């Protein structure tokens, strides 16, 4: 794959590129907690994008998306949001952030491509943003710190993709470490690398192969709903700044003033943070069963209280719940489509795959997309 991208670069632009790799991510548990200053437990994976990139002297950006066979060519000072080649907005969003900080990016040729399924909740967008800012930092010797790059990549998503995302995806893509999950405190950004000793269990993703188009609008609405909840609770407890600070008792004491949906959203976030804590403790004690139970609990909350699941995700989780050898399964990422994550015994994978194919993909006439993932290093330079 990477060789194909390098060859394409050479044949398109005729120079020798530097090469960077930027992975997708999974999240074990802790969904929709990042923008509420809570905790997440993600990891970078072996699904990745490759960037071949080199300077040009044309004062132009020449971008080529290998998998889409699509080109964008624009002068370096015209970085408006693109209506047609929307994939290039993730790159232009980075240039815009850099320019806000006073960094001028001049002519650059890029070929980008890889094997992160798009719209599958694996953060192909964060992989684009992070891979690109990492490449620019190296090619232009900007000397940015990792956390500066993470934050600019997050703002690129806010401003050029219109999703007011939290920091989990960009943080994980940049900071991932092989065989480790990241326990990240999204308020302080303190983090630790934790081993994930799954023994005979594997991480298997099932892609629904659907992405309902309310995903980004509903995402931004959830964020506002949480803020609304915080405002009401803070009216009684002025020390409160985010849902991270709110206890279940405090939430209950304000229940009369909280509209039903807002109460549900807030209680989900509080419970999800607690499930994450319990999962970490269970993993430490090698109690995989308990961790799996928390993961199923997370899906239940995302479906019924946070309302970001969909029929397809629920069906995949229901099949998982009735399959022996699966400890936990849930939707992953923003929701309304994308993948489920399943913690499954290695001996159960063939049977489960067959079931999913029969009971989901064939019934819905969708391409089959079930795959194991391994935990890998974050964004890096490979050549
Ligand atoms: C998307 C966002 C993240 C996070 C998840 C939900 O992936 O980009 O910041 O909020 O949804 O946990």
CSV table of C-alpha atoms and ligand atoms in Angstrom, one decimal:
chain,number,residue,atom,x,y,z
A,1,UNK,CA,0.0,0.0,0.0
A,2,UNK,CA,2.6,2.5,1.1
A,3,UNK,CA,4.7,1.6,-2.0
A,4,UNK,CA,1.8,2.3,-4.3
A,5,UNK,CA,1.3,5.7,-2.7
A,6,UNK,CA,5.0,6.6,-3.1
A,7,UNK,CA,5.0,5.4,-6.7
A,8,UNK,CA,1.9,7.5,-7.4
A,9,UNK,CA,3.6,10.5,-5.8
A,10,UNK,CA,6.7,10.1,-8.0
A,11,UNK,CA,4.7,9.7,-11.2
A,12,UNK,CA,2.4,12.7,-10.4
A,13,UNK,CA,5.0,15.2,-9.1
A,14,UNK,CA,8.4,13.8,-10.2
A,15,UNK,CA,10.1,14.3,-6.8
A,16,UNK,CA,11.1,12.2,-3.9
A,17,UNK,CA,8.7,12.4,-0.9
A,18,UNK,CA,9.0,12.1,2.8
A,19,UNK,CA,6.5,9.5,4.1
A,20,UNK,CA,4.3,9.7,7.2
A,21,UNK,CA,1.8,7.3,8.7
A,22,UNK,CA,-1.2,8.3,10.7
A,23,UNK,CA,-3.6,5.7,12.3
A,24,UNK,CA,-7.3,5.4,13.1
A,25,UNK,CA,-8.4,4.8,16.7
A,26,UNK,CA,-10.7,2.6,18.7
A,27,UNK,CA,-12.2,3.5,22.1
A,28,UNK,CA,-12.7,0.7,24.7
A,29,UNK,CA,-15.1,2.8,26.8
A,30,UNK,CA,-15.9,6.4,27.7
A,31,UNK,CA,-18.0,7.7,24.8
A,32,UNK,CA,-19.2,11.3,24.6
A,33,UNK,CA,-17.3,12.1,27.8
A,34,UNK,CA,-14.4,13.9,26.2
A,35,UNK,CA,-16.1,17.3,25.6
A,36,UNK,CA,-17.6,16.9,29.1
A,37,UNK,CA,-14.1,17.0,30.6
A,38,UNK,CA,-14.4,13.3,31.5
A,39,UNK,CA,-12.3,10.2,30.8
A,40,UNK,CA,-11.7,8.1,27.7
A,41,UNK,CA,-9.9,4.8,27.1
A,42,UNK,CA,-8.9,4.8,23.4
A,43,UNK,CA,-6.0,3.4,21.4
A,44,UNK,CA,-4.4,3.9,17.9
A,45,UNK,CA,-4.8,0.9,15.6
A,46,UNK,CA,-3.3,-0.9,12.6
A,47,UNK,CA,-5.7,0.8,10.2
A,48,UNK,CA,-3.8,3.8,8.8
A,49,UNK,CA,-3.3,6.6,6.3
A,50,UNK,CA,0.0,7.2,4.5
A,51,UNK,CA,1.1,10.6,3.4
A,52,UNK,CA,3.8,11.1,0.8
A,53,UNK,CA,4.7,14.8,0.8
A,54,UNK,CA,7.3,17.1,-0.5
A,55,UNK,CA,7.8,20.9,-1.1
A,56,UNK,CA,7.1,22.4,-4.5
A,57,UNK,CA,8.2,25.8,-5.7
A,58,UNK,CA,4.9,26.7,-7.3
A,59,UNK,CA,3.3,28.3,-4.3
A,60,UNK,CA,0.4,25.8,-4.8
A,61,UNK,CA,-1.1,22.9,-2.8
A,62,UNK,CA,-1.4,19.9,-5.0
A,63,UNK,CA,-3.3,17.2,-3.1
A,64,UNK,CA,-4.2,13.8,-4.4
A,65,UNK,CA,-6.5,11.4,-2.5
A,66,UNK,CA,-5.3,7.9,-3.7
A,67,UNK,CA,-8.3,5.9,-2.7
A,68,UNK,CA,-10.8,8.4,-4.1
A,69,UNK,CA,-8.8,9.2,-7.2
A,70,UNK,CA,-9.4,12.8,-6.6
A,71,UNK,CA,-7.3,15.9,-7.0
A,72,UNK,CA,-7.3,19.4,-5.4
A,73,UNK,CA,-5.0,22.0,-6.7
A,74,UNK,CA,-5.1,25.5,-5.3
A,75,UNK,CA,-2.9,28.6,-4.6
A,76,UNK,CA,-1.5,28.5,-1.1
A,77,UNK,CA,-3.3,31.7,-0.1
A,78,UNK,CA,-6.8,30.5,-1.2
A,79,UNK,CA,-7.7,28.1,1.5
A,80,UNK,CA,-11.5,28.5,1.6
A,81,UNK,CA,-13.6,25.5,2.6
A,82,UNK,CA,-14.1,23.3,-0.5
A,83,UNK,CA,-17.6,22.3,-1.5
A,84,UNK,CA,-16.6,19.6,-4.0
A,85,UNK,CA,-13.5,17.7,-2.8
A,86,UNK,CA,-14.6,17.8,0.8
A,87,UNK,CA,-11.8,15.4,1.8
A,88,UNK,CA,-9.3,18.2,1.2
A,89,UNK,CA,-10.9,20.4,3.9
A,90,UNK,CA,-9.2,18.3,6.6
A,91,UNK,CA,-5.9,19.4,5.1
A,92,UNK,CA,-6.9,23.0,4.4
A,93,UNK,CA,-8.3,23.2,7.9
A,94,UNK,CA,-4.8,22.5,9.2
A,95,UNK,CA,-3.2,25.2,7.0
A,96,UNK,CA,-5.8,27.7,8.3
A,97,UNK,CA,-4.9,26.8,11.9
A,98,UNK,CA,-1.2,27.2,11.2
A,99,UNK,CA,-1.8,30.5,9.5
A,100,UNK,CA,-3.8,31.8,12.5
A,101,UNK,CA,-0.7,31.1,14.6
A,102,UNK,CA,1.5,33.0,12.1
A,103,UNK,CA,3.0,30.0,10.3
A,104,UNK,CA,3.1,30.4,6.5
A,105,UNK,CA,2.9,27.1,4.6
A,106,UNK,CA,4.2,27.4,1.1
A,107,UNK,CA,4.0,25.0,-1.9
A,108,UNK,CA,3.4,21.4,-1.1
A,109,UNK,CA,2.6,18.2,-3.0
A,110,UNK,CA,0.8,15.4,-1.2
A,111,UNK,CA,-0.6,12.0,-2.0
A,112,UNK,CA,-2.6,10.5,0.8
A,113,UNK,CA,-4.3,7.1,1.0
A,114,UNK,CA,-4.8,4.1,3.3
A,115,UNK,CA,-7.1,1.6,4.8
A,116,UNK,CA,-9.2,3.3,7.4
A,117,UNK,CA,-12.8,3.0,6.4
A,118,UNK,CA,-14.4,6.4,6.0
A,119,UNK,CA,-17.4,7.2,8.2
A,120,UNK,CA,-16.9,4.1,10.3
A,121,UNK,CA,-16.2,5.8,13.6
A,122,UNK,CA,-12.5,5.1,13.4
A,123,UNK,CA,-11.5,8.7,13.0
A,124,UNK,CA,-10.2,8.8,9.5
A,125,UNK,CA,-10.7,12.5,9.7
A,126,UNK,CA,-8.4,12.9,12.8
A,127,UNK,CA,-5.9,10.7,11.0
A,128,UNK,CA,-6.0,13.1,8.1
A,129,UNK,CA,-5.6,16.2,10.2
A,130,UNK,CA,-2.9,14.8,12.5
A,131,UNK,CA,-0.9,13.1,9.7
A,132,UNK,CA,-0.9,16.4,7.8
A,133,UNK,CA,0.1,18.7,10.6
A,134,UNK,CA,2.8,16.2,11.6
A,135,UNK,CA,4.1,16.2,8.1
A,136,UNK,CA,4.1,20.0,7.8
A,137,UNK,CA,5.8,20.3,11.2
A,138,UNK,CA,8.6,18.1,10.0
A,139,UNK,CA,8.9,19.4,6.4
A,140,UNK,CA,8.9,23.1,7.5
A,141,UNK,CA,10.8,22.5,10.8
A,142,UNK,CA,8.1,24.3,12.8
A,143,UNK,CA,9.1,22.8,16.1
A,144,UNK,CA,5.5,22.4,17.3
A,145,UNK,CA,4.8,20.3,20.4
A,146,UNK,CA,2.6,17.3,20.2
A,147,UNK,CA,-0.1,18.9,22.2
A,148,UNK,CA,-0.1,22.0,20.1
A,149,UNK,CA,-0.6,19.8,17.0
A,150,UNK,CA,-3.4,17.9,18.7
A,151,UNK,CA,-5.3,21.1,19.6
A,152,UNK,CA,-4.8,22.6,16.1
A,153,UNK,CA,-6.1,19.4,14.5
A,154,UNK,CA,-9.1,19.5,16.8
A,155,UNK,CA,-9.8,23.1,15.8
A,156,UNK,CA,-9.4,22.2,12.1
A,157,UNK,CA,-12.3,19.7,12.6
A,158,UNK,CA,-14.4,22.4,14.3
A,159,UNK,CA,-13.9,25.0,11.7
A,160,UNK,CA,-13.4,23.1,8.4
A,161,UNK,CA,-15.6,20.0,9.1
A,162,UNK,CA,-18.2,21.7,11.3
A,163,UNK,CA,-18.1,19.1,14.1
A,164,UNK,CA,-17.5,20.5,17.5
A,165,UNK,CA,-15.6,17.4,18.5
A,166,UNK,CA,-13.8,16.7,21.8
A,167,UNK,CA,-10.1,16.0,22.0
A,168,UNK,CA,-10.1,12.2,22.1
A,169,UNK,CA,-9.6,11.4,18.5
A,170,UNK,CA,-6.7,13.8,17.7
A,171,UNK,CA,-5.0,13.0,21.0
A,172,UNK,CA,-5.1,9.3,20.4
A,173,UNK,CA,-4.0,9.4,16.8
A,174,UNK,CA,-1.0,11.4,17.8
A,175,UNK,CA,-0.1,9.8,21.2
A,176,UNK,CA,-1.0,6.2,20.5
A,177,UNK,CA,1.5,3.5,21.7
A,178,UNK,CA,1.8,-0.1,20.6
A,179,UNK,CA,-0.1,-2.6,22.8
A,180,UNK,CA,-1.3,0.2,25.2
A,181,UNK,CA,-4.6,1.9,25.7
A,182,UNK,CA,-4.5,5.6,26.8
A,183,UNK,CA,-6.4,6.5,29.9
A,184,UNK,CA,-6.9,10.2,29.2
A,185,UNK,CA,-8.3,12.8,31.6
A,186,UNK,CA,-9.9,15.2,29.1
A,187,UNK,CA,-9.8,18.1,31.5
A,188,UNK,CA,-6.2,18.2,32.6
A,189,UNK,CA,-5.0,16.2,29.5
A,190,UNK,CA,-3.0,14.0,32.0
A,191,UNK,CA,-2.7,10.5,30.6
A,192,UNK,CA,-1.2,7.1,31.3
A,193,UNK,CA,-0.5,4.2,29.0
A,194,UNK,CA,-2.3,1.1,30.3
A,195,UNK,CA,-1.7,-2.5,29.2
A,196,UNK,CA,-4.7,-4.3,27.8
A,197,UNK,CA,-4.2,-7.9,28.7
A,198,UNK,CA,-7.0,-9.6,26.9
A,199,UNK,CA,-5.4,-13.1,26.9
A,200,UNK,CA,-7.4,-15.3,24.5
A,201,UNK,CA,-9.8,-12.4,23.7
A,202,UNK,CA,-9.6,-10.2,20.6
A,203,UNK,CA,-10.9,-6.9,19.5
A,204,UNK,CA,-13.2,-7.3,16.6
A,205,UNK,CA,-14.9,-4.4,14.8
A,206,UNK,CA,-18.1,-4.8,12.8
A,207,UNK,CA,-18.8,-2.0,10.4
A,208,UNK,CA,-22.5,-1.3,10.0
A,209,UNK,CA,-21.6,0.2,6.6
A,210,UNK,CA,-24.1,3.0,7.3
A,211,UNK,CA,-23.6,6.6,8.3
A,212,UNK,CA,-26.9,8.4,8.9
A,213,UNK,CA,-26.5,12.1,8.0
A,214,UNK,CA,-27.7,13.4,11.3
A,215,UNK,CA,-24.4,12.3,12.8
A,216,UNK,CA,-22.7,15.7,12.9
A,217,UNK,CA,-25.8,17.9,13.6
A,218,UNK,CA,-26.9,15.6,16.4
A,219,UNK,CA,-23.3,15.5,17.8
A,220,UNK,CA,-23.3,19.3,18.1
A,221,UNK,CA,-26.8,19.2,19.7
A,222,UNK,CA,-25.6,16.7,22.3
A,223,UNK,CA,-22.8,19.0,23.2
A,224,UNK,CA,-25.3,21.9,23.7
A,225,UNK,CA,-27.6,19.7,25.7
A,226,UNK,CA,-24.8,18.8,28.1
A,227,UNK,CA,-24.0,22.5,28.4
A,228,UNK,CA,-27.6,23.3,29.2
A,229,UNK,CA,-27.6,20.7,31.9
A,230,UNK,CA,-24.4,22.1,33.5
A,231,UNK,CA,-25.9,25.6,33.5
A,232,UNK,CA,-29.0,24.4,35.4
A,233,UNK,CA,-27.0,22.3,38.0
A,234,UNK,CA,-24.4,25.1,38.4
A,235,UNK,CA,-27.3,27.4,39.4
A,236,UNK,CA,-27.5,25.3,42.6
A,237,UNK,CA,-23.8,24.3,42.9
A,238,UNK,CA,-21.8,27.3,41.7
A,239,UNK,CA,-18.5,25.3,41.9
A,240,UNK,CA,-19.5,23.2,38.9
A,241,UNK,CA,-18.0,23.9,35.5
A,242,UNK,CA,-18.7,20.7,33.6
A,243,UNK,CA,-20.5,17.3,33.9
A,244,UNK,CA,-17.2,16.0,35.2
A,245,UNK,CA,-17.8,17.9,38.4
A,246,UNK,CA,-21.4,16.7,38.9
A,247,UNK,CA,-22.3,13.8,41.1
A,248,UNK,CA,-25.4,11.7,40.6
A,249,UNK,CA,-26.7,13.0,43.9
A,250,UNK,CA,-26.3,16.6,42.7
A,251,UNK,CA,-28.0,15.8,39.5
A,252,UNK,CA,-30.9,14.1,41.3
A,253,UNK,CA,-31.3,17.1,43.5
A,254,UNK,CA,-32.0,19.3,40.4
A,255,UNK,CA,-34.2,16.8,38.7
A,256,UNK,CA,-37.3,19.0,38.8
A,257,UNK,CA,-35.7,21.7,36.9
A,258,UNK,CA,-34.0,19.5,34.3
A,259,UNK,CA,-36.1,18.7,31.1
A,260,UNK,CA,-36.3,14.9,30.8
A,261,UNK,CA,-33.9,14.6,27.8
A,262,UNK,CA,-31.3,16.9,29.5
A,263,UNK,CA,-31.5,14.7,32.6
A,264,UNK,CA,-30.9,11.6,30.5
A,265,UNK,CA,-28.0,13.1,28.7
A,266,UNK,CA,-26.3,14.3,31.9
A,267,UNK,CA,-26.9,11.0,33.8
A,268,UNK,CA,-25.5,9.1,30.9
A,269,UNK,CA,-22.2,11.1,31.0
A,270,UNK,CA,-21.9,10.7,34.8
A,271,UNK,CA,-22.5,6.9,34.6
A,272,UNK,CA,-20.2,6.5,31.6
A,273,UNK,CA,-17.3,8.1,33.6
A,274,UNK,CA,-18.1,5.7,36.4
A,275,UNK,CA,-18.2,2.7,34.0
A,276,UNK,CA,-14.8,3.7,32.7
A,277,UNK,CA,-13.4,3.8,36.1
A,278,UNK,CA,-14.9,0.4,36.9
A,279,UNK,CA,-13.5,-1.0,33.6
A,280,UNK,CA,-10.0,0.2,34.4
A,281,UNK,CA,-10.2,-1.4,37.8
A,282,UNK,CA,-11.5,-4.7,36.4
A,283,UNK,CA,-8.8,-4.7,33.7
A,284,UNK,CA,-6.2,-4.3,36.4
A,285,UNK,CA,-7.6,-7.3,38.2
A,286,UNK,CA,-7.8,-9.3,35.0
A,287,UNK,CA,-11.6,-9.4,35.5
A,288,UNK,CA,-12.5,-9.4,31.8
A,289,UNK,CA,-16.1,-10.4,32.5
A,290,UNK,CA,-16.7,-7.3,34.5
A,291,UNK,CA,-15.1,-5.1,31.9
A,292,UNK,CA,-17.3,-6.6,29.3
A,293,UNK,CA,-20.4,-6.0,31.3
A,294,UNK,CA,-19.4,-2.3,31.5
A,295,UNK,CA,-19.0,-2.2,27.7
A,296,UNK,CA,-22.5,-3.6,27.2
A,297,UNK,CA,-23.8,-1.1,29.8
A,298,UNK,CA,-22.2,1.7,27.8
A,299,UNK,CA,-24.1,0.7,24.7
A,300,UNK,CA,-27.3,0.5,26.6
A,301,UNK,CA,-26.8,4.1,27.8
A,302,UNK,CA,-25.7,5.4,24.4
A,303,UNK,CA,-28.9,3.8,22.9
A,304,UNK,CA,-31.5,4.7,25.5
A,305,UNK,CA,-30.3,7.8,27.4
A,306,UNK,CA,-27.9,9.6,25.0
A,307,UNK,CA,-29.8,8.5,21.9
A,308,UNK,CA,-26.9,8.4,19.5
A,309,UNK,CA,-27.2,4.7,18.4
A,310,UNK,CA,-29.3,3.5,15.4
A,311,UNK,CA,-31.1,0.3,14.4
A,312,UNK,CA,-28.1,-1.1,12.6
A,313,UNK,CA,-25.7,-0.7,15.6
A,314,UNK,CA,-28.3,-2.1,18.0
A,315,UNK,CA,-28.8,-5.1,15.8
A,316,UNK,CA,-25.1,-5.9,15.7
A,317,UNK,CA,-24.9,-5.4,19.5
A,318,UNK,CA,-27.9,-7.7,20.0
A,319,UNK,CA,-26.3,-10.4,17.9
A,320,UNK,CA,-23.1,-10.0,19.9
A,321,UNK,CA,-25.0,-10.2,23.2
A,322,UNK,CA,-26.5,-13.5,22.2
A,323,UNK,CA,-23.2,-15.1,21.0
A,324,UNK,CA,-21.2,-17.2,23.4
A,325,UNK,CA,-17.6,-16.1,23.8
A,326,UNK,CA,-18.4,-12.3,23.6
A,327,UNK,CA,-17.6,-10.4,26.8
A,328,UNK,CA,-18.8,-7.0,25.7
A,329,UNK,CA,-20.0,-5.1,22.6
A,330,UNK,CA,-21.1,-1.5,21.9
A,331,UNK,CA,-21.3,1.2,19.4
A,332,UNK,CA,-18.1,3.3,19.1
A,333,UNK,CA,-17.4,6.9,18.4
A,334,UNK,CA,-20.0,9.6,17.7
A,335,UNK,CA,-22.8,7.2,16.7
A,336,UNK,CA,-25.6,7.0,14.1
A,337,UNK,CA,-23.6,4.4,12.2
A,338,UNK,CA,-20.0,3.3,12.0
A,339,UNK,CA,-18.6,0.3,13.9
A,340,UNK,CA,-19.3,-1.7,16.9
A,341,UNK,CA,-16.4,-2.9,19.0
A,342,UNK,CA,-16.6,-6.5,20.3
A,343,UNK,CA,-14.4,-8.2,22.9
A,344,UNK,CA,-14.5,-11.8,21.7
A,345,UNK,CA,-12.8,-15.1,22.5
A,346,UNK,CA,-10.5,-16.1,19.6
A,347,UNK,CA,-12.4,-19.4,19.2
A,348,UNK,CA,-15.7,-17.6,18.8
A,349,UNK,CA,-14.7,-15.3,15.9
A,350,UNK,CA,-15.5,-17.6,13.0
A,351,UNK,CA,-19.0,-18.5,14.3
A,352,UNK,CA,-19.7,-14.8,15.1
A,353,UNK,CA,-18.5,-13.6,11.7
A,354,UNK,CA,-20.8,-16.2,10.0
A,355,UNK,CA,-23.7,-15.0,12.1
A,356,UNK,CA,-23.2,-11.4,11.4
A,357,UNK,CA,-22.9,-12.1,7.7
A,358,UNK,CA,-26.1,-14.1,7.7
A,359,UNK,CA,-28.1,-12.0,10.1
A,360,UNK,CA,-26.9,-8.5,9.1
A,361,UNK,CA,-24.9,-8.1,5.9
A,362,UNK,CA,-26.8,-10.5,3.7
A,363,UNK,CA,-30.2,-9.4,4.9
A,364,UNK,CA,-29.4,-5.7,4.3
A,365,UNK,CA,-27.4,-6.5,1.1
A,366,UNK,CA,-24.3,-4.7,2.4
A,367,UNK,CA,-20.6,-5.4,1.8
A,368,UNK,CA,-19.1,-7.5,4.6
A,369,UNK,CA,-16.8,-5.6,6.9
A,370,UNK,CA,-15.7,-7.4,10.0
A,371,UNK,CA,-12.1,-7.2,11.1
A,372,UNK,CA,-9.7,-7.6,14.0
A,373,UNK,CA,-7.6,-4.7,15.0
A,374,UNK,CA,-4.2,-4.5,16.8
A,375,UNK,CA,-3.0,-1.6,18.9
A,376,UNK,CA,-0.2,0.4,17.3
A,377,UNK,CA,2.0,3.5,17.6
A,378,UNK,CA,0.5,7.0,16.8
A,379,UNK,CA,1.4,9.3,13.9
A,380,UNK,CA,5.0,8.9,12.9
A,381,UNK,CA,7.5,9.4,10.0
A,382,UNK,CA,8.5,6.3,8.2
A,383,UNK,CA,10.7,7.6,5.5
B,1,LIG,C1,-16.3,11.6,17.9
B,1,LIG,C2,-15.6,12.9,18.4
B,1,LIG,C3,-14.9,12.6,19.7
B,1,LIG,C4,-15.8,12.0,20.8
B,1,LIG,C5,-16.6,10.8,20.2
B,1,LIG,C6,-17.6,10.3,21.1
B,1,LIG,O1,-15.4,10.6,17.6
B,1,LIG,O2,-14.7,13.3,17.4
B,1,LIG,O3,-14.3,13.8,20.2
B,1,LIG,O4,-16.6,13.0,21.3
B,1,LIG,O5,-17.2,11.2,19.0
B,1,LIG,O6,-17.0,9.8,22.3
